[in-house]
Coordinates of C-alpha atoms in Angstrom, one line a residue:
X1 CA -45.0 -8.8 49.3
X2 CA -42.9 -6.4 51.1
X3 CA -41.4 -3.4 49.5
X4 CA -38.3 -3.6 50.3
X5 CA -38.4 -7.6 48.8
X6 CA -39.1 -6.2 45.6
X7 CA -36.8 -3.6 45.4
X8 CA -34.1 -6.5 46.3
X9 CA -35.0 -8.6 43.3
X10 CA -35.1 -5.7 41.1
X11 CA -31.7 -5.1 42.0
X12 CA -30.7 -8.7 42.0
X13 CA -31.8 -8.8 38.2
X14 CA -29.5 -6.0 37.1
X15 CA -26.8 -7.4 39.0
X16 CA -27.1 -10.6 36.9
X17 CA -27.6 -8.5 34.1
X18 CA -31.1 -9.1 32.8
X19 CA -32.1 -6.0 30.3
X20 CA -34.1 -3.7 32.6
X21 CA -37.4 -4.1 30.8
X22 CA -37.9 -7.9 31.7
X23 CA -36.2 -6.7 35.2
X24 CA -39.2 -4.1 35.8
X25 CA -42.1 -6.5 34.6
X26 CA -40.3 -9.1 36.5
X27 CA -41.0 -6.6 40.0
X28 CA -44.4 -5.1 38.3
X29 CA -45.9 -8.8 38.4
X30 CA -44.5 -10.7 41.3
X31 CA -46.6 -8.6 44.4
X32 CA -49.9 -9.6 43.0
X33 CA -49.0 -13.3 42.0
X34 CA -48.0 -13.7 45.5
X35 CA -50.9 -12.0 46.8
X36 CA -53.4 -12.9 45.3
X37 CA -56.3 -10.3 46.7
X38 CA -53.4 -7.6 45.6
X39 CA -55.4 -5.2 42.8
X40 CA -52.1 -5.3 40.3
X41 CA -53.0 -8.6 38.6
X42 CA -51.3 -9.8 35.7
X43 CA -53.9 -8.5 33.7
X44 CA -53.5 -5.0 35.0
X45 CA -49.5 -4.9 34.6
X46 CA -50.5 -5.6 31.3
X47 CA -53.1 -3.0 31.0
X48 CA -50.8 -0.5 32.4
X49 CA -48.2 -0.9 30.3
X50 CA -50.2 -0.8 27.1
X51 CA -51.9 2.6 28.5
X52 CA -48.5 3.8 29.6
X53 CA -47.2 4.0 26.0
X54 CA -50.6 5.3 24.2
X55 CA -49.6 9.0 24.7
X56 CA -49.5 11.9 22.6
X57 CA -46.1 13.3 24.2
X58 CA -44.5 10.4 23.9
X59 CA -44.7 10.1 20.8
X60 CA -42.3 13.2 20.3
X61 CA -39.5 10.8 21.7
X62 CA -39.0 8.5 18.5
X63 CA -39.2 11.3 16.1
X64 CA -36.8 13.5 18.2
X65 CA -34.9 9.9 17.7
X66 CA -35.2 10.0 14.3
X67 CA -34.4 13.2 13.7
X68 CA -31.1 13.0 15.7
X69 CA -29.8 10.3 13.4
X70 CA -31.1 12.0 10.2
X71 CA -28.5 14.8 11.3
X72 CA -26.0 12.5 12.4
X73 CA -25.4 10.8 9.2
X74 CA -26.1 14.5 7.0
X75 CA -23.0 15.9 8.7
X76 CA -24.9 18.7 10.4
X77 CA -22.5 18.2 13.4
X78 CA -19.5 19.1 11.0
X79 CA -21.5 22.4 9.5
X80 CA -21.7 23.3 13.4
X81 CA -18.7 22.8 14.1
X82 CA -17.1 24.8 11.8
X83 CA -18.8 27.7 12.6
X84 CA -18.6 27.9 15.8
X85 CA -14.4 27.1 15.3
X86 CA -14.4 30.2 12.8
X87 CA -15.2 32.4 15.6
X88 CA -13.8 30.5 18.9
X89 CA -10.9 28.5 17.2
X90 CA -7.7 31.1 17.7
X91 CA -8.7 31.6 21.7
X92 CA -7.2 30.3 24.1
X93 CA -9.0 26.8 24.4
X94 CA -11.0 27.3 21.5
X95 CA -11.4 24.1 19.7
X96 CA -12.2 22.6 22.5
X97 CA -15.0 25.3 23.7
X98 CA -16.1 24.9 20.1
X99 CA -16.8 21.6 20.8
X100 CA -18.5 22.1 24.0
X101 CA -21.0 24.8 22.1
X102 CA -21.4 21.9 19.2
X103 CA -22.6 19.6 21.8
X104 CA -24.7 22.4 23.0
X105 CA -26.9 23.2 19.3
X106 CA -26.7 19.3 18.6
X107 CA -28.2 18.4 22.1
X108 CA -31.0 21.5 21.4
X109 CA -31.5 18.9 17.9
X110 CA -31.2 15.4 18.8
X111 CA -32.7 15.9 22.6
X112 CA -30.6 13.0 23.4
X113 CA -27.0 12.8 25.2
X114 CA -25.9 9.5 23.9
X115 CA -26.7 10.6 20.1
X116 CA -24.8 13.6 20.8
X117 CA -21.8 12.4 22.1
X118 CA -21.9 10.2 18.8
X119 CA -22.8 12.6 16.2
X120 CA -20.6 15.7 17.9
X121 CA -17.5 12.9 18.9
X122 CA -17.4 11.0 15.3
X123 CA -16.2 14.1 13.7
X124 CA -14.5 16.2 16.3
X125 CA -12.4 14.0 18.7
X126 CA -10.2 13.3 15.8
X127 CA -9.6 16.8 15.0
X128 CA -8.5 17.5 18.1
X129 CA -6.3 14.8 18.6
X130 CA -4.5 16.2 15.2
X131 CA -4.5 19.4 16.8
X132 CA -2.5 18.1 19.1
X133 CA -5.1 18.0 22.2
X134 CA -4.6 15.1 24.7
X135 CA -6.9 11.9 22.9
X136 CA -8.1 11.1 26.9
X137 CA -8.8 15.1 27.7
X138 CA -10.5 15.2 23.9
X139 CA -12.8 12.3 24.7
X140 CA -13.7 13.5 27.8
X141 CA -14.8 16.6 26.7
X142 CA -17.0 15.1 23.9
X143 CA -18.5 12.7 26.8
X144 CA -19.6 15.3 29.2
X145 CA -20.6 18.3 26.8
X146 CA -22.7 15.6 25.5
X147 CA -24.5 15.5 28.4
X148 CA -26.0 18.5 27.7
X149 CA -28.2 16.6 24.9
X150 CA -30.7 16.2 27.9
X151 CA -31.0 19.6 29.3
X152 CA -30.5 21.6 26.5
X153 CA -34.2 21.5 24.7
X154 CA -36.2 20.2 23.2
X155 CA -34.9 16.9 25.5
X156 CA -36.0 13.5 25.8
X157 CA -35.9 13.0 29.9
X158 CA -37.9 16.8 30.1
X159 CA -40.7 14.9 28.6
X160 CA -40.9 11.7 30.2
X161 CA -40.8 13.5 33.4
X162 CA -43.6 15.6 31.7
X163 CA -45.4 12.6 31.3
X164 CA -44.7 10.8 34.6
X165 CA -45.3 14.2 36.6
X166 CA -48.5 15.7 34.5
X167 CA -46.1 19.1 34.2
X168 CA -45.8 21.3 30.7
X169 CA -43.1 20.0 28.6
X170 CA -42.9 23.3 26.9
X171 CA -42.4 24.7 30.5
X172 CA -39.9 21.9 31.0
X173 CA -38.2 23.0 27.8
X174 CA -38.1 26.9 28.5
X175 CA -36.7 25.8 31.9
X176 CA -33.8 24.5 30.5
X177 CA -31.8 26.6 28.5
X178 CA -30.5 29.3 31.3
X179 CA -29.5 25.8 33.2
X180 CA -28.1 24.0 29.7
X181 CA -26.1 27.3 29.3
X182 CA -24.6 27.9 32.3
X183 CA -23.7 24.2 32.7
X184 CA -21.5 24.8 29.0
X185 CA -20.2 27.8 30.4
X186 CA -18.6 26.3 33.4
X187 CA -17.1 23.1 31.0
X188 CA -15.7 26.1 29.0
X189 CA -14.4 27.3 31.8
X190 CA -12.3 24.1 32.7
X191 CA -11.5 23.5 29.1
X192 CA -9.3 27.4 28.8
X193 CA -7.6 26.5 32.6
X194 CA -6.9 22.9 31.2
X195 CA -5.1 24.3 28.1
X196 CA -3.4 27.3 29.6
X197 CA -1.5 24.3 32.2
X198 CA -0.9 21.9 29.5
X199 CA -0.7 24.3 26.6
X200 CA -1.7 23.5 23.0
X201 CA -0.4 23.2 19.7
X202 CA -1.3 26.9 18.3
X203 CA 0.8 26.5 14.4
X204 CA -1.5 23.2 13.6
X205 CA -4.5 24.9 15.4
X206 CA -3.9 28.3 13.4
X207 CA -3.6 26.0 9.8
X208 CA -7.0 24.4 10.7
X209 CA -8.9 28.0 11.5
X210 CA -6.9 29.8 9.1
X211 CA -8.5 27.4 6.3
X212 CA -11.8 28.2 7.1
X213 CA -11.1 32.1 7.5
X214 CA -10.2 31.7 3.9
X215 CA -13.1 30.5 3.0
X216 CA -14.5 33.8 4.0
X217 CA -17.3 34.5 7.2
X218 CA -19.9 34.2 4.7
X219 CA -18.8 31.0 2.6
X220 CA -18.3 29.1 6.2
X221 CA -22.0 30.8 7.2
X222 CA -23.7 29.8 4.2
X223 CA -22.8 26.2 4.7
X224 CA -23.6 25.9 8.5
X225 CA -27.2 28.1 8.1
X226 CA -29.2 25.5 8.1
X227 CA -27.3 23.4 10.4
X228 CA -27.6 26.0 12.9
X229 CA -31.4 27.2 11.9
X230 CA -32.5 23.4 12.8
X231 CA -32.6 24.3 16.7
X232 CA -34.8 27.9 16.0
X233 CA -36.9 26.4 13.9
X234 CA -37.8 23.4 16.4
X235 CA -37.5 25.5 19.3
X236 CA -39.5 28.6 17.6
X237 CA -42.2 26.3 16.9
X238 CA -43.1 25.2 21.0
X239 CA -42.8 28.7 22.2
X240 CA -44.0 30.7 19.7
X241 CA -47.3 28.5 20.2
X242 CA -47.1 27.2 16.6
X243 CA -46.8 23.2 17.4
X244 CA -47.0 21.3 20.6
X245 CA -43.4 20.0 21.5
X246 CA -44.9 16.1 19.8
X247 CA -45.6 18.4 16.3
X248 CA -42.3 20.0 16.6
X249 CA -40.3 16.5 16.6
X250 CA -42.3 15.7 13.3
X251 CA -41.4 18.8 11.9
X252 CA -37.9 18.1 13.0
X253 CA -37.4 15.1 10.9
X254 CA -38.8 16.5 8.0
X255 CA -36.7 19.5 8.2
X256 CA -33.9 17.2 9.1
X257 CA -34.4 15.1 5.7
X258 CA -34.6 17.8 3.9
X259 CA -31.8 19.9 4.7
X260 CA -29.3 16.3 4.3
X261 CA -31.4 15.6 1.1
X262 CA -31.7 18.7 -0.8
X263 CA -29.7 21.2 0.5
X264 CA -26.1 19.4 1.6
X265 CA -27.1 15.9 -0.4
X266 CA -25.3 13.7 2.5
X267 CA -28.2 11.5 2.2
X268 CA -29.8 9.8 -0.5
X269 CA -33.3 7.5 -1.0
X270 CA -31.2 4.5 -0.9
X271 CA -29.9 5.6 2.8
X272 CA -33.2 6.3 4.1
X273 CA -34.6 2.9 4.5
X274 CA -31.1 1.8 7.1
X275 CA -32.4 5.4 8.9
X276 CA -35.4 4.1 9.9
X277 CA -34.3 0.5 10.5
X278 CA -31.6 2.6 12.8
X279 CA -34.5 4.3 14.3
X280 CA -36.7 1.2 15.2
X281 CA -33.5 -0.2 16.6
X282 CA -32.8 2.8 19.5
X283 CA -36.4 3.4 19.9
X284 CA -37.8 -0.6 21.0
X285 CA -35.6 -1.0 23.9
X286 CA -36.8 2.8 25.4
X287 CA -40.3 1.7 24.7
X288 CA -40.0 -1.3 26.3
X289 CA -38.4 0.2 29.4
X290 CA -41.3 2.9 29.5
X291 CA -44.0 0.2 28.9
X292 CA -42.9 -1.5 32.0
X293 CA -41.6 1.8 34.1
X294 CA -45.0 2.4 33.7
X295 CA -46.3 -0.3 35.1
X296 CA -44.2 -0.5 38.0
X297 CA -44.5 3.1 39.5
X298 CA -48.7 2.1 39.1
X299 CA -48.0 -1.0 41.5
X300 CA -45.9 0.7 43.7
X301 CA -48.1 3.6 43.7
X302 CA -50.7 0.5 44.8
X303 CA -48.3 0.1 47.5
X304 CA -48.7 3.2 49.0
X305 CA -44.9 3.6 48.4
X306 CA -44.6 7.3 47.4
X307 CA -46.7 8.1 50.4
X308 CA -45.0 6.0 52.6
X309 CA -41.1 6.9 51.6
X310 CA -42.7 11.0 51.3
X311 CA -44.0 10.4 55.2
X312 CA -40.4 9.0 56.5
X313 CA -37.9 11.3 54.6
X314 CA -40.4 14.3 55.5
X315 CA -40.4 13.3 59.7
X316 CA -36.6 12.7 58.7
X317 CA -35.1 15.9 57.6
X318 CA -37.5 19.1 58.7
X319 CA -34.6 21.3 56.9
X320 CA -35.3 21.9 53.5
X321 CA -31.3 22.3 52.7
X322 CA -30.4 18.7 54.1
X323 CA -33.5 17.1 52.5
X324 CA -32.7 18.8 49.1
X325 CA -29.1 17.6 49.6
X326 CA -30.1 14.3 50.4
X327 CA -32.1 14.1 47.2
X328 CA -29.7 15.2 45.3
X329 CA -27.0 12.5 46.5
X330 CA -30.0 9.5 46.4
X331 CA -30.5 11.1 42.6
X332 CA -27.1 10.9 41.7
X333 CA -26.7 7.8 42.9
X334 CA -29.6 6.3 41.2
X335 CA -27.9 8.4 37.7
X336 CA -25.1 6.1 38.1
X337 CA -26.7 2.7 37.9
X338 CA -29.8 3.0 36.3
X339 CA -31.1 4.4 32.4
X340 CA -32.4 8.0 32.9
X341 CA -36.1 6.7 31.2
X342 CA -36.8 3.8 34.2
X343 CA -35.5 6.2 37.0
X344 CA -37.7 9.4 36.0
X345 CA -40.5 7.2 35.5
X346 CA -40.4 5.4 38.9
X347 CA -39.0 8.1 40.8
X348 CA -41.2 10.7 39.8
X349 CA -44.4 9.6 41.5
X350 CA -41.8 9.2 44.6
X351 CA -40.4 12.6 45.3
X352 CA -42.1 14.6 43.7
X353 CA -44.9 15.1 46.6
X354 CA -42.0 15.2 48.9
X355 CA -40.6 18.2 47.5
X356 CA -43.9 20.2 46.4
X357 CA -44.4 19.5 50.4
X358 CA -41.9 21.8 50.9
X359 CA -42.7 24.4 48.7
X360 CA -40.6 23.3 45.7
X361 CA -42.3 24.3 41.9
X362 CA -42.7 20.7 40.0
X363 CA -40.3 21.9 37.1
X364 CA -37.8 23.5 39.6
X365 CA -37.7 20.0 40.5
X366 CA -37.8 18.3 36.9
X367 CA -34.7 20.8 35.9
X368 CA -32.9 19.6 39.3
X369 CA -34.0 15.3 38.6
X370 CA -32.7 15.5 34.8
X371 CA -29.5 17.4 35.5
X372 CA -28.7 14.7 38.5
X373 CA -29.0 12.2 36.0
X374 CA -27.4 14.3 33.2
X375 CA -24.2 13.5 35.4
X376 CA -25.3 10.0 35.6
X377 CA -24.5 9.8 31.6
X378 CA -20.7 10.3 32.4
X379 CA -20.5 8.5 35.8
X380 CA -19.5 4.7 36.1
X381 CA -20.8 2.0 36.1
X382 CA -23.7 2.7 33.4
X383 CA -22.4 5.5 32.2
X384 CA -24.0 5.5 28.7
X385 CA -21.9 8.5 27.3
X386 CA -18.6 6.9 28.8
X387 CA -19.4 3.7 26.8
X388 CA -20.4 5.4 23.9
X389 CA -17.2 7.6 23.8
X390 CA -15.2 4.3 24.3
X391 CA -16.7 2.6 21.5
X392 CA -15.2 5.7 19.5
X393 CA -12.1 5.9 20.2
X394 CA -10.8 2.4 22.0
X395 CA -9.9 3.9 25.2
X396 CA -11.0 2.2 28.2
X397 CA -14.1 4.0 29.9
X398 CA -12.1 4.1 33.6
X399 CA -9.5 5.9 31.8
X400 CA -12.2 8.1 30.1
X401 CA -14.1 8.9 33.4
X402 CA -10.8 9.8 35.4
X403 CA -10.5 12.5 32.8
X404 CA -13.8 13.5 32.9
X405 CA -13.5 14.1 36.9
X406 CA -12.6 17.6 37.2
X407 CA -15.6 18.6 34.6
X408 CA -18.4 16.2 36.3
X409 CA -16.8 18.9 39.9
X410 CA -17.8 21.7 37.5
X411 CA -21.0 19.9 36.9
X412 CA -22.0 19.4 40.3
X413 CA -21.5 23.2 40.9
X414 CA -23.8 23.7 38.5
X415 CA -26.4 21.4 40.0
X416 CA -26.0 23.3 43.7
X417 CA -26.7 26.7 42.0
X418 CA -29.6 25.2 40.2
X419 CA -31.1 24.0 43.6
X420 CA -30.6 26.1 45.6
X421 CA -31.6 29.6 43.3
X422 CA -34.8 28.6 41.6
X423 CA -34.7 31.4 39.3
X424 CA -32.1 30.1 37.4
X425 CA -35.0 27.7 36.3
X426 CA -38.0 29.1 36.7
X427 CA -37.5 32.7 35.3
X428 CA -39.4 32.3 32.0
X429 CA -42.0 31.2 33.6

């Protein structure tokens, strides 16, 4: 069956909206039950997708999962919050940038951008809509800081690229705070001109920071420690060589239930059993997806498609500029149609010779593929943070994503510096 066949059903199935799992084992069976003498039997889809999943790494992703959520519902978002608005909150812009740092320590928690525009947007768009702050410009924010819940570490997308690649997810992890940081930066950036054009509300803002600068630096410290020690601990574990990144996501969650059980008592035994039933919940559908991802990238692999697709784009574009630009475009393209865990997965195996062909380090690249599809998260049509933001605060996700326009512009600054100066990725390494 001809490549190009396939990728036209595959596409015809999530136009007709069939969940992208059965869409990818749908495309992973059909070349060998049409061609019979085609190695990728049934049986070996199956066998694929079974050995896809039996991974060590992976097995970081539903803890990191689970950990996320144990946060979310101990109000460890709040505890950040509050610090970070104790120092920032009287600036020019400073709720806002608080919220953009927020989504910054949660994201270097949950490793995930949609829990992170939940957890960090639950609590803080409605506070800033008190303030005063536009509800569309508030929502906005909340929807593209989030988005730094994937390149912020430790991250979910750093290790199924890890995975799908054979790179170090520690190295993938190092890689991405410099990136992670300037990204918030630049969001900060638009967030002080935003407020200096429209102006903000500075009596209700000073009530709000004046209340916790009453509480004193070190009554509003005590209380967000451990919310704020979460991300060293996790983080101090991978690099300081104590756990692998998989043993640091355990360690995670039982950090995360104790600080929620014992220390701030947000949750008790009789919450724990809906945790894990939430867990269960967000986890089978990515496992699913990355059972069949699997699967598919190993018969198109059959297919000789990576070398075939690395042969034309490489006779196609000899300068490295264009062909990283073109990537870059094809990337956030594919971010805006399709989950980040299917596209790392199947793309991966694709491009990745191309651009080590050209001289370009294979977490260079990984940094560059999960900060296209970072942008994906807050781009329609499947833009997962736009949808989740909606479901927060009622507003439609058009209106959401016209907001978020002159922050995705930042974004994609960001994403030329990234790569086109390597360093600013590879200079722990």
């Amino acid at each position: 069956m001809p490549v190009v066949v396939v990728f036209l059903i595959f596409i015809v199935c999530l136009v007709i909206a069939i969940p992208v799992s059965i869409a990818l084992g749908i495309v992973a069976v059909l070349p060998g039950a049409f061609d019979p003498s085609f190695t990728a039997s049934g049986q070996f889809v199956i066998r694929s997708m079974l050995g896809g999943i039996d991974s060590f790494p992976l097995l970081a992703v539903p803890m990191f999962v689970l950990s996320g959520i144990l946060m979310a519902r101990g109000g460890i978002s709040k505890k950040l919050f509050d610090v970070f608005a104790y120092f920032l909150g009287k600036m020019t812009a400073g709720m806002p940038c608080a919220v953009i740092v927020t989504c910054l320590f949660y994201g270097a928690i949950s490793g995930s951008a949609p829990a992170t525009v939940a957890a960090v947007g639950s609590m803080t768009i409605p506070i800033l809509t008190r303030l005063g702050y536009d509800k569309d410009f508030s929502t906005a924010v909340v929807a593209v800081a989030g988005g730094l819940g994937v390149i912020i570490p430790p991250s979910i997308p750093f290790i199924m690229y890890g995975m799908a690649s054979g790179e170090s997810v520690s190295d993938l992890f190092i890689s991405g705070i410099i990136p992670g940081i300037m990204i918030g930066g630049l969001l900060m950036v638009y967030a002080i001109y935003y407020c200096k054009k429209h102006g903000e509300d500075k009596e209700k803002i000073a009530e709000v920071v004046d209340e916790l600068h009453e509480k004193g630096f070190l009554s509003v410290l005590k209380e967000s420690f451990w919310a704020i020690l979460s991300p060293v601990i996790i983080l101090g574990c991978i690099y300081s060589g104590i756990a692998s990144p998989t043993e640091a996501a355990v360690i995670s969650v039982f950090y995360a239930l104790f600080v929620s059980m014992v220390i701030y008592r947000s949750i008790h035994w009789k919450d724990v059993w809906g945790i894990l039933v939430e867990a269960v919940r967000t986890y089978s559908p990515i496992l699913f997806i990355l059972a069949a991802s699997v699967a598919f990238s190993r018969v198109l692999t059959l297919m000789q498609v990576p070398q075939s697709v690395s042969a034309w784009i490489l006779a196609h574009f000899t300068n490295k500029v264009v062909l990283l630009l073109v990537i870059n475009v094809f990337l956030l393209i594919v971010g805006m149609v399709m989950d980040t865990t299917p596209a790392i997965l199947i793309l991966t195996p694709i491009l990745l010779p191309i651009v080590t062909a050209i001289g370009m380090n294979p977490i260079h690249f990984g940094i560059m593929m999960v900060v296209n599809l970072a942008i994906g998260f807050v781009t329609p049509p499947i833009g997962v943070n736009l949808f989740v933001a909606s479901s927060l605060t009622d507003i439609p996700v058009m209106r959401i994503a016209k907001k978020a326009m002159p922050m995705i512009a930042f974004f994609l600054m960001a994403l030329l510096v990234i790569t086109f100066v390597p360093a600013v990725s590879t200079i722990f390494l």
